[in-house]
XYZ file of C-alpha atoms in Angstrom:
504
model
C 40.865 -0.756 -13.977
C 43.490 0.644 -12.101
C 42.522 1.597 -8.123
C 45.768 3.293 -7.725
C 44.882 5.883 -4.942
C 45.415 9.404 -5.776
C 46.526 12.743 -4.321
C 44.913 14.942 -2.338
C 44.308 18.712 -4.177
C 44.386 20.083 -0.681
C 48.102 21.491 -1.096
C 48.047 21.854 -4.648
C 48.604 25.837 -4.294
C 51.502 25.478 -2.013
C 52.966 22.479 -4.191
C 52.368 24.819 -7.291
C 54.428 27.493 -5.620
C 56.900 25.760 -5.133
C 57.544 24.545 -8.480
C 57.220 28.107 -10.080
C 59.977 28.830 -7.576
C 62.815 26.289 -8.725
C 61.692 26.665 -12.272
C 59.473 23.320 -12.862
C 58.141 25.067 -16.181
C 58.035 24.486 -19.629
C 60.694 27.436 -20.440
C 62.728 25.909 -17.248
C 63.339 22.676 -18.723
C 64.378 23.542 -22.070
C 66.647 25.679 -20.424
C 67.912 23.133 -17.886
C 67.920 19.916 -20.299
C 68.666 21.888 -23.968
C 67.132 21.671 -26.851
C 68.131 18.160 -27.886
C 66.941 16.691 -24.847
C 63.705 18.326 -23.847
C 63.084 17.440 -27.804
C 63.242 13.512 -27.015
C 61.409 13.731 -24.169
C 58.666 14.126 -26.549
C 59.928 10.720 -28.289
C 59.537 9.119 -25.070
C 63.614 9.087 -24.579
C 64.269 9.798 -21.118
C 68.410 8.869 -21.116
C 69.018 12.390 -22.438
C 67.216 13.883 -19.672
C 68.698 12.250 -17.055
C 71.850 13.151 -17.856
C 71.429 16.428 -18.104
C 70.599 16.551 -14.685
C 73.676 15.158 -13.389
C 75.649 18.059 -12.083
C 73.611 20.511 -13.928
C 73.741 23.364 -11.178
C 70.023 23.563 -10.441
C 69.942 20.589 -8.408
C 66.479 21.596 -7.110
C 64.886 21.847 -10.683
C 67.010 18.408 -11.581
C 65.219 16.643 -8.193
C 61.971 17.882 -9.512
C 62.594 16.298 -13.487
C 63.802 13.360 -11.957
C 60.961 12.791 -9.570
C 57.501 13.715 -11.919
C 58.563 13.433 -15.122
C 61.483 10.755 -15.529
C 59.999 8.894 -12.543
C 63.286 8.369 -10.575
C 63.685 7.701 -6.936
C 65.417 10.835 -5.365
C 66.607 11.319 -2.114
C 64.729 12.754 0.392
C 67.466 15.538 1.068
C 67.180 16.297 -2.066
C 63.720 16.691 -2.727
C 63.107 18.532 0.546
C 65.649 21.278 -1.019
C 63.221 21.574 -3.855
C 59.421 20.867 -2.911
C 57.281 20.846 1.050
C 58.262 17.042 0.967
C 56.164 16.284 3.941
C 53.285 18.017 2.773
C 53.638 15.732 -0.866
C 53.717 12.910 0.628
C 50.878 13.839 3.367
C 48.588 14.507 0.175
C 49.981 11.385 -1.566
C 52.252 13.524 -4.226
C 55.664 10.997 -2.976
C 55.758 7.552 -1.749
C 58.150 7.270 0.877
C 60.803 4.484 0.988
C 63.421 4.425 3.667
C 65.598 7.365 2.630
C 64.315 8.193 -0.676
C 61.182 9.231 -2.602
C 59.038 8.240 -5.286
C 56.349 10.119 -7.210
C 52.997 8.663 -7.453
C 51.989 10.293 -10.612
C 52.867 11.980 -13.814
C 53.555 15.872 -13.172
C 54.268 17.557 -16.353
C 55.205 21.308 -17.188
C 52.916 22.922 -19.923
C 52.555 26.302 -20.950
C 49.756 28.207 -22.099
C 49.028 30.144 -25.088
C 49.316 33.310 -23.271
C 52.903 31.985 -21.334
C 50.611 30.321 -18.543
C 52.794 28.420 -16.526
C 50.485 25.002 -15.888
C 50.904 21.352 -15.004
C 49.267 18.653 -16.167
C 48.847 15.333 -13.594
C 48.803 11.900 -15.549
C 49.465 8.161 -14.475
C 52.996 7.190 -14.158
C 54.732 6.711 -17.238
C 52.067 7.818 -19.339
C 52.675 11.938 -20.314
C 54.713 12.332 -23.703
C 57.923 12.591 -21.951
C 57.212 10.073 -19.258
C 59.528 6.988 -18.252
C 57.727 4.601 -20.446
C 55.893 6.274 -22.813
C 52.556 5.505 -23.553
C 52.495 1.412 -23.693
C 50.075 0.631 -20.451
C 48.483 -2.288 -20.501
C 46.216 -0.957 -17.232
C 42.670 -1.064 -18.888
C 42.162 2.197 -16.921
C 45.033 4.247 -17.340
C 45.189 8.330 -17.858
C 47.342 9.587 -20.329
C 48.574 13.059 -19.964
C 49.977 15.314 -22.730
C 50.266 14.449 -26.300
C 50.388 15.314 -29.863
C 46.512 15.225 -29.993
C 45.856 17.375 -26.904
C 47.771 19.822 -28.325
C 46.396 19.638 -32.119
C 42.473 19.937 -30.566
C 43.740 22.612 -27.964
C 45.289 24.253 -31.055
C 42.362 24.157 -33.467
C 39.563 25.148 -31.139
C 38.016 28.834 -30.934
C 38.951 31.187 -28.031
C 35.814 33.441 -28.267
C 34.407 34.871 -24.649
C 31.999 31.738 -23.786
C 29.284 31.282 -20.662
C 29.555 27.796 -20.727
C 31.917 24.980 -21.931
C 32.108 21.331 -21.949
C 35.167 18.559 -22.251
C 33.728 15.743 -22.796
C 36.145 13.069 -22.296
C 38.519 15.234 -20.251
C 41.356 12.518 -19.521
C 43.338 14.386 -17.386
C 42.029 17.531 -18.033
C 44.261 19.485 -21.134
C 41.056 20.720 -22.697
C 38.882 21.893 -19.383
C 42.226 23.652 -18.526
C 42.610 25.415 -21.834
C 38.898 26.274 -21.908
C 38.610 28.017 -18.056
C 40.594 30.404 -19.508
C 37.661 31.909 -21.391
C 34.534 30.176 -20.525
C 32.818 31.391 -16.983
C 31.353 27.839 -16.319
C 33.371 24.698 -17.622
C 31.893 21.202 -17.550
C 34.343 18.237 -17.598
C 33.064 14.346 -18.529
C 34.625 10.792 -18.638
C 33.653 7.519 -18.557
C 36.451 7.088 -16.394
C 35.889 8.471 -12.388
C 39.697 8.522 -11.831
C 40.012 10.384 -15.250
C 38.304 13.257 -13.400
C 40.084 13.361 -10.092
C 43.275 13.861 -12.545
C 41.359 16.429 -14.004
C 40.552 17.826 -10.981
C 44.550 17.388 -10.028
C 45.299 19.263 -13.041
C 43.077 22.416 -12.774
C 44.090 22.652 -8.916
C 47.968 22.274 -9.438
C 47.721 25.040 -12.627
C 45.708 27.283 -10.428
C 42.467 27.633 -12.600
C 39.359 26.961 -11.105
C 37.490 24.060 -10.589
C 35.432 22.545 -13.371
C 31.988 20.596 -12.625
C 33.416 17.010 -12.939
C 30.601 14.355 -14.231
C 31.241 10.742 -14.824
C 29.486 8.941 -17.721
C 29.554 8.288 -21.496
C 29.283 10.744 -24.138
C 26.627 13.439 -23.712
C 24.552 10.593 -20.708
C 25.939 12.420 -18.064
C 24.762 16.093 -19.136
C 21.344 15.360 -19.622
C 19.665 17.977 -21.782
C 22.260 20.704 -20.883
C 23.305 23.006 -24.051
C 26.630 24.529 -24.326
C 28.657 27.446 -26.107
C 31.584 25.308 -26.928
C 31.980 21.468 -26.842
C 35.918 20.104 -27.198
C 36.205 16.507 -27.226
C 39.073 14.264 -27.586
C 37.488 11.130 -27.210
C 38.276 7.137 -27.392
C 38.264 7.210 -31.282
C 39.884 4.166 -32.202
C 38.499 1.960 -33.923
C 39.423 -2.257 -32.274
C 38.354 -4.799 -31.526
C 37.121 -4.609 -28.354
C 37.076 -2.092 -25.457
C 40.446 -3.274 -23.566
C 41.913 0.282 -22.630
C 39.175 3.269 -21.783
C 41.601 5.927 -23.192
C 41.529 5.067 -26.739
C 39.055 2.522 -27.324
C 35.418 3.510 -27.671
C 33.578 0.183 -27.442
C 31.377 0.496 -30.055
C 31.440 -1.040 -33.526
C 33.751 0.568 -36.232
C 33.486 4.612 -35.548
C 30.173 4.922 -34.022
C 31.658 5.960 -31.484
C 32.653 8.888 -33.109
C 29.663 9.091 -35.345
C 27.123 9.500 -32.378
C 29.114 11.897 -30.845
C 28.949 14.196 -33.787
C 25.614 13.365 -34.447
C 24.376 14.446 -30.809
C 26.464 17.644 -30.211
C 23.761 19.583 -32.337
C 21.044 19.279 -30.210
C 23.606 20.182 -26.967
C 24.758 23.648 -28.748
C 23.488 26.605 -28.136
C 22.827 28.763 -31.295
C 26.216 30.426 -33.011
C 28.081 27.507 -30.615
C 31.066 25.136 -31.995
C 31.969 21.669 -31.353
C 35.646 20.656 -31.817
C 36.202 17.145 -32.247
C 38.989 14.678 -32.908
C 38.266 11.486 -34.777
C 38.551 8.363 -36.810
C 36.385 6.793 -39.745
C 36.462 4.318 -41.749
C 37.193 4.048 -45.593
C 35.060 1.462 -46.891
C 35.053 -0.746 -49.663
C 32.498 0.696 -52.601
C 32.005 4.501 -50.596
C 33.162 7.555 -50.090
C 34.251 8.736 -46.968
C 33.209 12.293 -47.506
C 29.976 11.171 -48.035
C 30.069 8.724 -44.683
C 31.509 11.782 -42.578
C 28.739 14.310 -44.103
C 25.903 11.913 -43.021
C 27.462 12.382 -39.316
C 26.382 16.573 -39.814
C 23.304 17.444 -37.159
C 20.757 20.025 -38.442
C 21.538 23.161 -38.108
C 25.140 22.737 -37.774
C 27.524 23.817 -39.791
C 30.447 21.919 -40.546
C 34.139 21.618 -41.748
C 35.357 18.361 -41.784
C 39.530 18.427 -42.259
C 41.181 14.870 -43.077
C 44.758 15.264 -41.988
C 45.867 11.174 -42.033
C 44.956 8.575 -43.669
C 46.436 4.645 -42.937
C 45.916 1.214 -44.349
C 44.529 -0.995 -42.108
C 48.033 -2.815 -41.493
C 49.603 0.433 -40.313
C 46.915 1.223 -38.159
C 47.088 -2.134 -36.275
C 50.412 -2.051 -35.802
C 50.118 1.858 -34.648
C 47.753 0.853 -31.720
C 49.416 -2.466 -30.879
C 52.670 -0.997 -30.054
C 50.811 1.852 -28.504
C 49.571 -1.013 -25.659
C 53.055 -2.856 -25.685
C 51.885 -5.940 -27.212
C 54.910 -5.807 -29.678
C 56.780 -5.935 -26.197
C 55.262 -9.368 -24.915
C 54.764 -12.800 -26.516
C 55.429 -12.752 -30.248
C 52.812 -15.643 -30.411
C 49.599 -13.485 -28.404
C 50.914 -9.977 -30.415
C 50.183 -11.873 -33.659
C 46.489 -13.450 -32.631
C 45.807 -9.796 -31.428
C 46.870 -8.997 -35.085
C 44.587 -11.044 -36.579
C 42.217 -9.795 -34.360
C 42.355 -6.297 -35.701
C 42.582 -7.811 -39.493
C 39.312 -9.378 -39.042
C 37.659 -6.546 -37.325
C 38.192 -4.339 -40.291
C 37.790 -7.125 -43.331
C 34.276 -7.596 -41.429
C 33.184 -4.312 -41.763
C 35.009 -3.856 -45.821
C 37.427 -1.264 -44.301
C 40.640 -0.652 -46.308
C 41.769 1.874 -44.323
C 40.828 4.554 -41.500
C 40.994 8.391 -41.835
C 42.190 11.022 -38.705
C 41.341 14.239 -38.659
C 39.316 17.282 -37.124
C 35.765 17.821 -37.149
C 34.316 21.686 -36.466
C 30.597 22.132 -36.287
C 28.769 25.579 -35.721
C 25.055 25.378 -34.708
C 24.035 28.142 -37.463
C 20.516 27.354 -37.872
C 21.073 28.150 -41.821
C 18.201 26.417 -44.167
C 21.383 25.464 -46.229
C 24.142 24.742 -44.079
C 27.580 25.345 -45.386
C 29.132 21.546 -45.257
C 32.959 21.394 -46.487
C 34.856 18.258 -46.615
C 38.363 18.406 -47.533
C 41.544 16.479 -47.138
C 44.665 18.158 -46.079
C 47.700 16.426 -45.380
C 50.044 19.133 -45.388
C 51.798 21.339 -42.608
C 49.674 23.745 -41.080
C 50.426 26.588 -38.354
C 49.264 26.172 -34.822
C 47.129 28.015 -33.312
C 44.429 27.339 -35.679
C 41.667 28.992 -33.714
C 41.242 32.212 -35.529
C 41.719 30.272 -39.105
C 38.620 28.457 -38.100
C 36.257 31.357 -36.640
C 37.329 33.319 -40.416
C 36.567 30.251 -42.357
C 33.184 30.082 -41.066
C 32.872 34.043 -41.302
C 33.439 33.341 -45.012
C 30.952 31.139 -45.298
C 28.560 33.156 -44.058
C 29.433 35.849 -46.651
C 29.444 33.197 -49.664
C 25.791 32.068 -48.462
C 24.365 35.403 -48.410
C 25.926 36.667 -51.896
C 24.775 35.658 -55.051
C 27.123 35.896 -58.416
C 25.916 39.735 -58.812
C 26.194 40.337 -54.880
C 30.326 38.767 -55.297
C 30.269 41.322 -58.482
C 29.694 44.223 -56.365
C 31.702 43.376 -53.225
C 35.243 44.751 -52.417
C 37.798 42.369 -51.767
C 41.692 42.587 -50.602
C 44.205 39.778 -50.650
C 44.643 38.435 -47.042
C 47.991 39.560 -45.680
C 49.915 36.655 -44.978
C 49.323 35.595 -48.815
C 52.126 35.848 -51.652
C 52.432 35.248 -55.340
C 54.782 33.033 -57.137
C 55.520 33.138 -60.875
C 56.795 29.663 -62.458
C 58.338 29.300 -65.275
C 61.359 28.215 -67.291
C 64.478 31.315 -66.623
C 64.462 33.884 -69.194
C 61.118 33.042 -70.657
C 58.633 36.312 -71.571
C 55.701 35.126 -69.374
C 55.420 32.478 -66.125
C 54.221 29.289 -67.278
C 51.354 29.481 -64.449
C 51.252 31.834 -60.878
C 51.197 30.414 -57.595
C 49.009 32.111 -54.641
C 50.469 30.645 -51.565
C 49.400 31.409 -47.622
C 52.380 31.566 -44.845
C 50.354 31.052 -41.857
C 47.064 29.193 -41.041
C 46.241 26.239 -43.541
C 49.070 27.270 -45.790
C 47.208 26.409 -48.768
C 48.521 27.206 -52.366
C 46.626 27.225 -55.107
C 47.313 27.517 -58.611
C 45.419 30.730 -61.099
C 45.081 31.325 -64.311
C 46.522 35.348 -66.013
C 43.074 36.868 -64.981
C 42.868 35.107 -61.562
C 46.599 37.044 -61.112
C 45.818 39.853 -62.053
C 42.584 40.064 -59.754
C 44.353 39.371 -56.906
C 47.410 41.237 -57.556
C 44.919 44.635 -57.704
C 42.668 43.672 -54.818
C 43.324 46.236 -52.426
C 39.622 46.986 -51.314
C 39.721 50.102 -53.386
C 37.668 48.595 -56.337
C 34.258 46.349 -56.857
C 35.225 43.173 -58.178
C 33.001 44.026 -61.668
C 35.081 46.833 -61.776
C 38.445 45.111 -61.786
C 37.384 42.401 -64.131
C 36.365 45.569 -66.605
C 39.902 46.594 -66.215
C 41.470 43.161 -66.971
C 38.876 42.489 -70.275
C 40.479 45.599 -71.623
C 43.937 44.394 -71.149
C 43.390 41.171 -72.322
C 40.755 41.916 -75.082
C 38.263 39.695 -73.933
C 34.668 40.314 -73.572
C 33.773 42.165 -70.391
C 30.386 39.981 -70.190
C 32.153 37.070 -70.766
C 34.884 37.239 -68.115
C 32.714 38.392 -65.714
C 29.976 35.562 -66.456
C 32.485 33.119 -66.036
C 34.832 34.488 -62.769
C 32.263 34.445 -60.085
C 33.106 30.645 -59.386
C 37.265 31.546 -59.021
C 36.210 34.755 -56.705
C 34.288 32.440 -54.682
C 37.441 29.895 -54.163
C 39.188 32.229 -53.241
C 37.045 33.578 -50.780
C 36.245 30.449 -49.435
C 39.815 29.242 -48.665
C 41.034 32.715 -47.501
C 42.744 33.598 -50.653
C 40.764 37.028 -50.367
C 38.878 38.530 -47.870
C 35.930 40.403 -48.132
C 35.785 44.531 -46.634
C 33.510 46.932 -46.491
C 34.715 49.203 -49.729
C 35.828 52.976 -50.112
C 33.503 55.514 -48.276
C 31.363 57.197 -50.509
């Protein structure tokens, strides 16, 4: 493990003010580097970005990309125009060499959901964006920002909470994100230095300071319940334990199986755990039915599988993420086979990603769903998820004849689409499609159009389906004996939402 010392927090305010001052923010690099290159920073091309700081104007901002995030040496001049340079390199921020200066870690612009301008402190080389990308062989590295930060950060719930815990806080995106609405924040990692970035990270950003504990998984809370849980954690699935940041060190996805299995009984009731995972698909089962054994009681749970990889693509994903396709050809193959008999060991043909959500509910039927969706969706997801679990709590607590009675309107973002050959009398079927959130479409039949198309909250359901048994001559009794199960569809994937009806 990597006993790289780190910097001091001491300064952090006076470093941070600086930074806001020559515009080292998210908004001030896409400005300064354009859109093409600030867009391959997050490909791990750093060319681009270094010449757009050549002569750009701003040599102050240019000094700073240069220094944190494309990890050049810059002269001292120069960075003393943009930053307190003795001050950094007091607190261990620069390395001094002769007449130029180095950074010692990762600094990288972020902004929050609410145009927060924070930073987020990382090993060298190791932030989306950063000189070498990911690729660190250091068993103890800390990675910084990336595509899975920001997909957990984007998915979890922003309600009002007392108490929060990261578990797994790597350099602290999610204990950031959550001290903006929880009053006490709790930050884990098997990794000590993981928290001192963490701590880095919250000091820099100017939040405050989260209780830092070092351990695995829930060991270092004890019996401590919380109102939200976020966790990012080591989910893949190797052979072995060689780098702390991804790999678990447990068999298969235990790893992420125990965690999801414990967080019930550290919730506190009406409280969600956000998690970000891996399991296997394994010869002869169903991987619904593995992931729905993982469930606590009491919880709640919606289960979302976004990815899904043979287990040749996911080898080869996680060897080039070390760099072994960079070193000998001969040891990258033998860690190959490595990962080919790890998985035909355990009958694994290939390995899901996804989200996990749980709610502690306390219901004496939870509401499980298990779905796979592969498509786009719209970030921030945190409100889709708090009115997905709202609608289960409606579907649970009305029968057919409750749905019958209820008022419904078609969620606003939603929009119909008629298919069918140009010219012809009637669409050959009708589309219901959602622009924001999941995006889901689904397909309806004439009646299933028509009940949507009048929702307006005006009408009882039994009283619309009347309507549409006249037009269509059907049997009232009939149609609404067999619609309860489409209502309830579209209910539960936010087709139709449920309101409180006309005053009487």
């Amino acid at each position: 493990m990597s006993t790289t010392s780190l910097p001091k927090p001491d300064r952090a305010a006076e470093l941070r003010e600086a930074f806001l001052a020559a515009g080292f923010t998210a908004d001030g690099l896409l400005d300064l580097l354009g859109a093409p290159a600030y867009a391959a920073l997050a490909r791990s091309e750093t060319v681009p970005a270094l010449r757009a700081t050549r002569g750009a104007g701003d040599e102050a901002l240019a000094a700073l990309i240069r220094l944190f995030l494309l990890q050049q040496p810059e002269p001292y001049v120069h960075a003393a125009a943009a930053l307190p340079v003795e001050a950094a390199v007091a607190d261990g921020w620069l390395r001094r060499e002769g007449d130029e200066v180095h950074a010692t870690v990762d600094v990288r612009p972020y902004g929050g959901p609410d145009g927060e301008d924070w930073f987020i402190v990382s090993d060298l080389g190791c932030a989306v964006g950063g000189a070498g990308g990911i690729g660190s062989r250091e068993e103890g590295v800390v990675l910084g920002v990336g595509g899975a930060s920001t997909t957990l950060a984007g998915i979890t719930v922003r309600l009002p909470v007392a108490s929060a815990l990261d578990l797994g806080t790597g350099s602290g995106i999610q204990a950031l994100h959550a001290a903006q609405h929880a009053t006490r924040v709790t930050a884990t990692d098997v990794n000590p230095r993981a928290l001192e970035f963490t701590r880095l990270t919250l000091a820099l950003s100017g939040a405050p300071q989260a209780e830092l504990l070092a351990g695995s998984l829930f060991e270092p809370v004890g019996e401590a319940t919380y109102d939200l849980i976020v966790s990012n954690p080591p989910f893949v699935i190797s052979p072995g334990a060689r780098l702390t940041y991804r790999d678990g060190g447990m068999g298969g996805d235990d790893l992420c199986r125990t965690l999801v299995q414990e967080a019930g009984a550290h919730l506190n009731p009406g409280g969600y755990a956000q998690f970000l995972g891996n399991w296997q698909h394994v010869e002869g089962e169903d991987w619904r039915d593995r992931v729905r054994s993982w469930v606590p009681r009491g919880c709640d749970a919606w289960i979302v599988q976004r990815d899904v990889q043979d287990v040749t693509q996911y080898a080869e994903l996680w060897l080039r993420d070390a760099g072994d396709h960079r070193g000998d050809p001969a040891e990258y193959a033998a860690r190959y086979e490595d990962w080919l008999d790890e998985f035909e060991a355990r009958k694994t043909k290939a390995v899901g990603f996804g989200w996990i959500t749980l709610r502690r509910s306390d219901a004496a039927e939870p509401s499980i769903v298990i779905e796979e969706w592969p498509h786009s969706v719209e970030q921030p997801l945190g409100d889709t998820v708090l009115a997905h679990f709202a609608r289960q709590d409606y579907l649970r607590d009305h029968d057919d004849a409750a749905l019958l009675a209820g008022y419904f309107q078609l969620t606003a973002e939603v929009v119909q689409e008629q298919v069918g050959a140009p010219g012809a009398e009637d669409p050959e079927h009708v589309v219901l499609r959602q622009n924001r959130g999941m995006r889901r479409a689904t397909k309806v039949d004439t009646v299933g159009a028509g009940f949507a198309g009048v929702c307006d909250g005006s009408l009882s359901a039994g009283r619309i389906l009347d309507a549409i048994a006249q037009l269509v001559e059907e049997d009232p009794v009939v149609l609404r004996d067999r619609t309860p199960d489409a209502i309830r569809m579209l209910v539960e994937q936010g087709f139709l939402e449920p309101v409180q009806g006309p005053a009487r």
